[in-house]
PDB file of C-alpha atoms in Angstrom:
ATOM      1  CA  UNK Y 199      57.013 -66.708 119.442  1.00  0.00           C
ATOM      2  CA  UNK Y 200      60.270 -67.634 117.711  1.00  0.00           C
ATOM      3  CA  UNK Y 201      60.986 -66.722 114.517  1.00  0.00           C
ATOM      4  CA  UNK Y 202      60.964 -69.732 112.867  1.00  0.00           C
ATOM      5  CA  UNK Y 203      57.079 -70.025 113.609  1.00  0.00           C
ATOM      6  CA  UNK Y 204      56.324 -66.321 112.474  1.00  0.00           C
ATOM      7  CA  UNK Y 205      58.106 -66.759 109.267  1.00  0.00           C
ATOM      8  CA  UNK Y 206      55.922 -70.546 109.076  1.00  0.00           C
ATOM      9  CA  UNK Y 207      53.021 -68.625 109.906  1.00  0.00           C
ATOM     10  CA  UNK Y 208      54.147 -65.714 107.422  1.00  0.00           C
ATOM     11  CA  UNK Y 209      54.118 -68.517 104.895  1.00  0.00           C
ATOM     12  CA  UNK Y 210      50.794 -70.165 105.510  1.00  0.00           C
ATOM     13  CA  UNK Y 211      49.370 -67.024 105.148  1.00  0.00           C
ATOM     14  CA  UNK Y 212      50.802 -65.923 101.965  1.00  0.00           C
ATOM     15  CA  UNK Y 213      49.735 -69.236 100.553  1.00  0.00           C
ATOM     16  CA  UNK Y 214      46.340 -69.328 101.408  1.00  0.00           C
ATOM     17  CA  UNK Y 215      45.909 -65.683 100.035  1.00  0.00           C
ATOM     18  CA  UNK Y 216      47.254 -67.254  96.738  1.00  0.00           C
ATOM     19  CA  UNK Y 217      44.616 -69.999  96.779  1.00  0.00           C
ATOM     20  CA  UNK Y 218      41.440 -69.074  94.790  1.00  0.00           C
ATOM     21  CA  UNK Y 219      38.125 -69.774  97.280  1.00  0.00           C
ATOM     22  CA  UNK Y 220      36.216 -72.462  96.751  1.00  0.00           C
ATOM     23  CA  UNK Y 221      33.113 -69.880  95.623  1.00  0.00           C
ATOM     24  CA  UNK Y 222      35.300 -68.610  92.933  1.00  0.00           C
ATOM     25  CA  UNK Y 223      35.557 -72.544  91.399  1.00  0.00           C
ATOM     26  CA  UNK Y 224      31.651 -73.260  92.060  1.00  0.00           C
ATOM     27  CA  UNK Y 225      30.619 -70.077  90.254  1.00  0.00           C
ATOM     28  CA  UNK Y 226      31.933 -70.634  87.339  1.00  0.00           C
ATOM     29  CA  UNK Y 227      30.987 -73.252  84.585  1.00  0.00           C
ATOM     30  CA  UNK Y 228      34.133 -75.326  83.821  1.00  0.00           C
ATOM     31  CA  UNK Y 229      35.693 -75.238  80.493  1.00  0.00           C
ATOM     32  CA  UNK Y 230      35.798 -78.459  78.157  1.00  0.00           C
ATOM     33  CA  UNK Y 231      37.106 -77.467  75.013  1.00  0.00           C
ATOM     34  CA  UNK Y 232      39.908 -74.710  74.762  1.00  0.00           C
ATOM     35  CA  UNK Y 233      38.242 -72.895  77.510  1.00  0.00           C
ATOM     36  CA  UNK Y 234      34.510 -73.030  76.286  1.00  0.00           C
ATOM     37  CA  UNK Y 235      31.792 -74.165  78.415  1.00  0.00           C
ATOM     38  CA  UNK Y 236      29.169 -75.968  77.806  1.00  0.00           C
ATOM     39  CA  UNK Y 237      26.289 -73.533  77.481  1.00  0.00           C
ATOM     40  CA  UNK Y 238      28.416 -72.008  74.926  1.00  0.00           C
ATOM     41  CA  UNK Y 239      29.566 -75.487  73.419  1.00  0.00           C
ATOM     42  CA  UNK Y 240      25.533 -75.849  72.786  1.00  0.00           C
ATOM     43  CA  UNK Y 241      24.866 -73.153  70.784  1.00  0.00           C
ATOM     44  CA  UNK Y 242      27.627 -73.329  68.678  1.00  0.00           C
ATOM     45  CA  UNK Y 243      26.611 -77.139  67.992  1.00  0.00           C
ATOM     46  CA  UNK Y 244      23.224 -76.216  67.506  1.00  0.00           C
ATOM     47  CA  UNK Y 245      23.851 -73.518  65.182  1.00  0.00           C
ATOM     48  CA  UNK Y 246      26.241 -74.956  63.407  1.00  0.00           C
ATOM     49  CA  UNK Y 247      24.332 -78.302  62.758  1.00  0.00           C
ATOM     50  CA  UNK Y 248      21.448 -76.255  61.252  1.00  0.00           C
ATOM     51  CA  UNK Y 249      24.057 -74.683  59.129  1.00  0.00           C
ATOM     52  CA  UNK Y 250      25.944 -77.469  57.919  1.00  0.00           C
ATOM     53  CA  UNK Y 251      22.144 -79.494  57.546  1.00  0.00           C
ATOM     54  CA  UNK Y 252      21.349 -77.199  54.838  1.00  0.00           C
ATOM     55  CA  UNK Y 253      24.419 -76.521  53.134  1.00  0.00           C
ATOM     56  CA  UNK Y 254      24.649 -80.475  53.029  1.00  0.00           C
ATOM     57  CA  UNK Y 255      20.895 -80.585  52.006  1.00  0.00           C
ATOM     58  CA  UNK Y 256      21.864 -78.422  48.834  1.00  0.00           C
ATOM     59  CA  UNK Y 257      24.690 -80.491  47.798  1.00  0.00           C
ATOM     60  CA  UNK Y 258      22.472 -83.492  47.903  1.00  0.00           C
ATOM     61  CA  UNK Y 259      20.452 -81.919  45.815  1.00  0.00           C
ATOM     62  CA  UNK Y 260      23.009 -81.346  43.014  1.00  0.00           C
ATOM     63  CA  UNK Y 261      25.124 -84.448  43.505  1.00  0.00           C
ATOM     64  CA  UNK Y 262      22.254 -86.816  44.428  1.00  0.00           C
ATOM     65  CA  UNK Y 263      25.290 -88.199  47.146  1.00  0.00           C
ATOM     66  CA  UNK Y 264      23.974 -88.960  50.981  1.00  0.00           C
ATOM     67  CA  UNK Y 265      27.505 -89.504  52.302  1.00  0.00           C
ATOM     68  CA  UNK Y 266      28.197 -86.189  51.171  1.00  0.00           C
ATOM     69  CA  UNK Y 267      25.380 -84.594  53.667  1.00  0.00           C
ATOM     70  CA  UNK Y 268      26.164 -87.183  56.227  1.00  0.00           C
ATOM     71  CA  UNK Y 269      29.269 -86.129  56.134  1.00  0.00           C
ATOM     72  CA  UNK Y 270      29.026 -82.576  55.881  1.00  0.00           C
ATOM     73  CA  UNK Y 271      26.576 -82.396  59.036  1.00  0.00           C
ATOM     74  CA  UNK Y 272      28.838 -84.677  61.244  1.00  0.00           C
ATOM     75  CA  UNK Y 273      32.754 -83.078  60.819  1.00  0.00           C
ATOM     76  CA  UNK Y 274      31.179 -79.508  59.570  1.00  0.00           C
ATOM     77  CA  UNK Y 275      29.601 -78.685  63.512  1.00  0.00           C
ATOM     78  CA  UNK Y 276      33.127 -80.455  65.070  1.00  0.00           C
ATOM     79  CA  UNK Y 277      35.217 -78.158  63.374  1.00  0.00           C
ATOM     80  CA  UNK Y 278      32.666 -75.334  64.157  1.00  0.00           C
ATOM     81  CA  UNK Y 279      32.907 -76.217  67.297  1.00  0.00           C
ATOM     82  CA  UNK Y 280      36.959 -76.419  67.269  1.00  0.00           C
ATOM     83  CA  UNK Y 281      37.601 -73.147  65.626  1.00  0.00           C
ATOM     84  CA  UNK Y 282      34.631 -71.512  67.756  1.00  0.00           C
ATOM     85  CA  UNK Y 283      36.270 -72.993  70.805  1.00  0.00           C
ATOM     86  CA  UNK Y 284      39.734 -70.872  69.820  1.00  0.00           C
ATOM     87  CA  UNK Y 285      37.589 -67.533  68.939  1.00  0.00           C
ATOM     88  CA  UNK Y 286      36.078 -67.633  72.100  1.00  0.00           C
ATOM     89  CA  UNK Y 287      39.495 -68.328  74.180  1.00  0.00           C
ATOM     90  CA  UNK Y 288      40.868 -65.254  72.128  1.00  0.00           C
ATOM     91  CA  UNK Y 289      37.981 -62.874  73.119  1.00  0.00           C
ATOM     92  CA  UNK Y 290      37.745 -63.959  76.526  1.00  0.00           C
ATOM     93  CA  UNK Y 291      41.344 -63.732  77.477  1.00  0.00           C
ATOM     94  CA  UNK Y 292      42.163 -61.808  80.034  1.00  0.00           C
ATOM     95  CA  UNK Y 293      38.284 -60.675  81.136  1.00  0.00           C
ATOM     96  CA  UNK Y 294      35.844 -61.500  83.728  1.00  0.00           C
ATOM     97  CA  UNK Y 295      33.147 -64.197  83.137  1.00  0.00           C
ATOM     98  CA  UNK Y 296      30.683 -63.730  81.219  1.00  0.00           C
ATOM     99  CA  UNK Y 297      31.929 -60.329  79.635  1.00  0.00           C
ATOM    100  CA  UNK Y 298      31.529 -60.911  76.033  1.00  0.00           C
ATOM    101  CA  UNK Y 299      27.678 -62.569  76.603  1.00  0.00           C
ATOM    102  CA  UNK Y 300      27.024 -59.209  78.439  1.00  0.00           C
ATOM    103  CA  UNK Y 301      28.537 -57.470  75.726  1.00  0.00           C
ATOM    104  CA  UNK Y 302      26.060 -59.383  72.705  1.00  0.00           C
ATOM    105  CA  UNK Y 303      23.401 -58.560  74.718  1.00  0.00           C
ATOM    106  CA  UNK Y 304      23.816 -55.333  75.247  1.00  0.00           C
ATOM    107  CA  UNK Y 305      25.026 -55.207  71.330  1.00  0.00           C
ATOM    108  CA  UNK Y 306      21.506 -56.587  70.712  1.00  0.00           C
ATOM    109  CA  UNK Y 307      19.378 -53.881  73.205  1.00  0.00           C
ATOM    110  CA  UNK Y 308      21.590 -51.062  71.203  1.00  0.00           C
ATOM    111  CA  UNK Y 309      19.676 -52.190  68.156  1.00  0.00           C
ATOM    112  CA  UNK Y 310      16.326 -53.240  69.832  1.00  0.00           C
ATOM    113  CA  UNK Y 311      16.410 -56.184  68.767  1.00  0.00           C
ATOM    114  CA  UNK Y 312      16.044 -57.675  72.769  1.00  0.00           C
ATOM    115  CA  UNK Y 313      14.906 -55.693  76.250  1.00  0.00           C
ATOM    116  CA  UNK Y 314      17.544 -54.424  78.176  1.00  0.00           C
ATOM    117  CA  UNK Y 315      18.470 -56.048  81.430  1.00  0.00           C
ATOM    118  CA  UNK Y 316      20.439 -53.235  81.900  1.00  0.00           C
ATOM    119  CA  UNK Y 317      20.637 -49.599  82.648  1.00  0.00           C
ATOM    120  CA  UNK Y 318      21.203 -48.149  78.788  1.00  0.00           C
ATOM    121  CA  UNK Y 319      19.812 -44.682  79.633  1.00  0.00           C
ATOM    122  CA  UNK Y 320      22.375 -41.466  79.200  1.00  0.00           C
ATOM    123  CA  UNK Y 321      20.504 -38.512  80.849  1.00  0.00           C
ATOM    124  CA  UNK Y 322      20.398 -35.834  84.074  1.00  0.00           C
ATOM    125  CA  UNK Y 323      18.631 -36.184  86.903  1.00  0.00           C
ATOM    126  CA  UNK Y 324      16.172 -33.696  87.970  1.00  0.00           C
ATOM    127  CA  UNK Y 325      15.491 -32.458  91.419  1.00  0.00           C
ATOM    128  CA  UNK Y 326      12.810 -29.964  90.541  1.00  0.00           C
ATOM    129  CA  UNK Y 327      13.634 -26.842  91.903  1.00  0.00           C
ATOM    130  CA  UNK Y 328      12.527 -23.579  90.725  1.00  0.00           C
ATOM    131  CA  UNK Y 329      15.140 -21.362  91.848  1.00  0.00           C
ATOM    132  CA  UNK Y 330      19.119 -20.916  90.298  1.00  0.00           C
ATOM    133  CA  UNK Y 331      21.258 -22.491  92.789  1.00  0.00           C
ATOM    134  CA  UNK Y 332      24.514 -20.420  91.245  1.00  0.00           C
ATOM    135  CA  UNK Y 333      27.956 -21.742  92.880  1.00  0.00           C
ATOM    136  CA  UNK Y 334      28.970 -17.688  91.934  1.00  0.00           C
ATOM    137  CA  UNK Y 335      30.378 -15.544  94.640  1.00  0.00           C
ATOM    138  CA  UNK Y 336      28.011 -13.429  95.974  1.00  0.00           C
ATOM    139  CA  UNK Y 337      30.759 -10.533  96.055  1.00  0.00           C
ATOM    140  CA  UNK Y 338      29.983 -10.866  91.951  1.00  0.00           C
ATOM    141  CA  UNK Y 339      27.435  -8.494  90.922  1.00  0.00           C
ATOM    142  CA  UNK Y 340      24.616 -10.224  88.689  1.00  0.00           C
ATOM    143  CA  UNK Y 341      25.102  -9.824  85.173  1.00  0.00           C
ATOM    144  CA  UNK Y 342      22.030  -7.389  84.022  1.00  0.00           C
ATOM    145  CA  UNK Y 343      19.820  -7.356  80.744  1.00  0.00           C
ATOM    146  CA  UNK Y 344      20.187  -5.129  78.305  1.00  0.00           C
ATOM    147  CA  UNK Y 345      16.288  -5.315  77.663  1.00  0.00           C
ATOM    148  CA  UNK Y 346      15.010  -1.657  76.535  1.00  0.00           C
TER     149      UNK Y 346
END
């Protein structure tokens, strides 16, 4: 093999370990707006609209003005949704998918407020045994009781 086609094949295989795979691409939902997804994209709508609904329901109240709700419940979610979108890109920078969902949930199963989907216990195992198994060097005498 000449060295023109090792340092060619060198090549192809340097740039296919620089290509993501194609599992990596379908795994993952794509981004739409600053790098939120859709899922996300929904709840902060939704949320937001029920927000902005009432706020805009309580200044209808006082100024008897319907472009004023209107209003308030159209641009009020867009900009939620804009300066959401940023948040999120600023907390997700830099870590894997999905980190900062597993980290609300697991916020929320801290306080009880949802069941765990994950392993939240701190403890020892226990293998039952009934005798000391003491890593001491059996040249060490046992320390003895001063019981009278």
């Amino acid at each position: 093999m000449s060295t023109r086609n090792r340092s060619q094949a060198a090549a192809d295989i340097e740039a296919v370990r620089h290509k993501a795979p194609v599992t990596d691409r379908v795994n993952v939902e794509p981004s739409i707006l600053n790098g939120m997804n859709m899922p996300e994209a929904q709840v902060i709508g939704a949320v937001s609209l029920v927000v902005f609904l009432i706020i805009g329901g309580l200044v209808f109240s006082v100024t008897r003005l319907w472009q004023v709700w209107l209003l308030l419940s159209l641009i009020g979610p867009t900009l939620a949704l804009w300066f959401g979108s940023l948040y999120l890109a600023r907390i997700k920078r830099g870590r894997p998918d999905a980190y900062y969902t597993q980290a609300i949930h697991l916020w929320l199963a801290q306080r009880s407020l949802v069941k765990p989907r994950f392993i939240t216990y701190h403890g020892w195992w226990s293998l039952g045994r009934s005798f000391d198994l003491s890593l001491a060097s059996p040249l060490e005498p046992p320390q003895e009781s001063t019981k009278p």
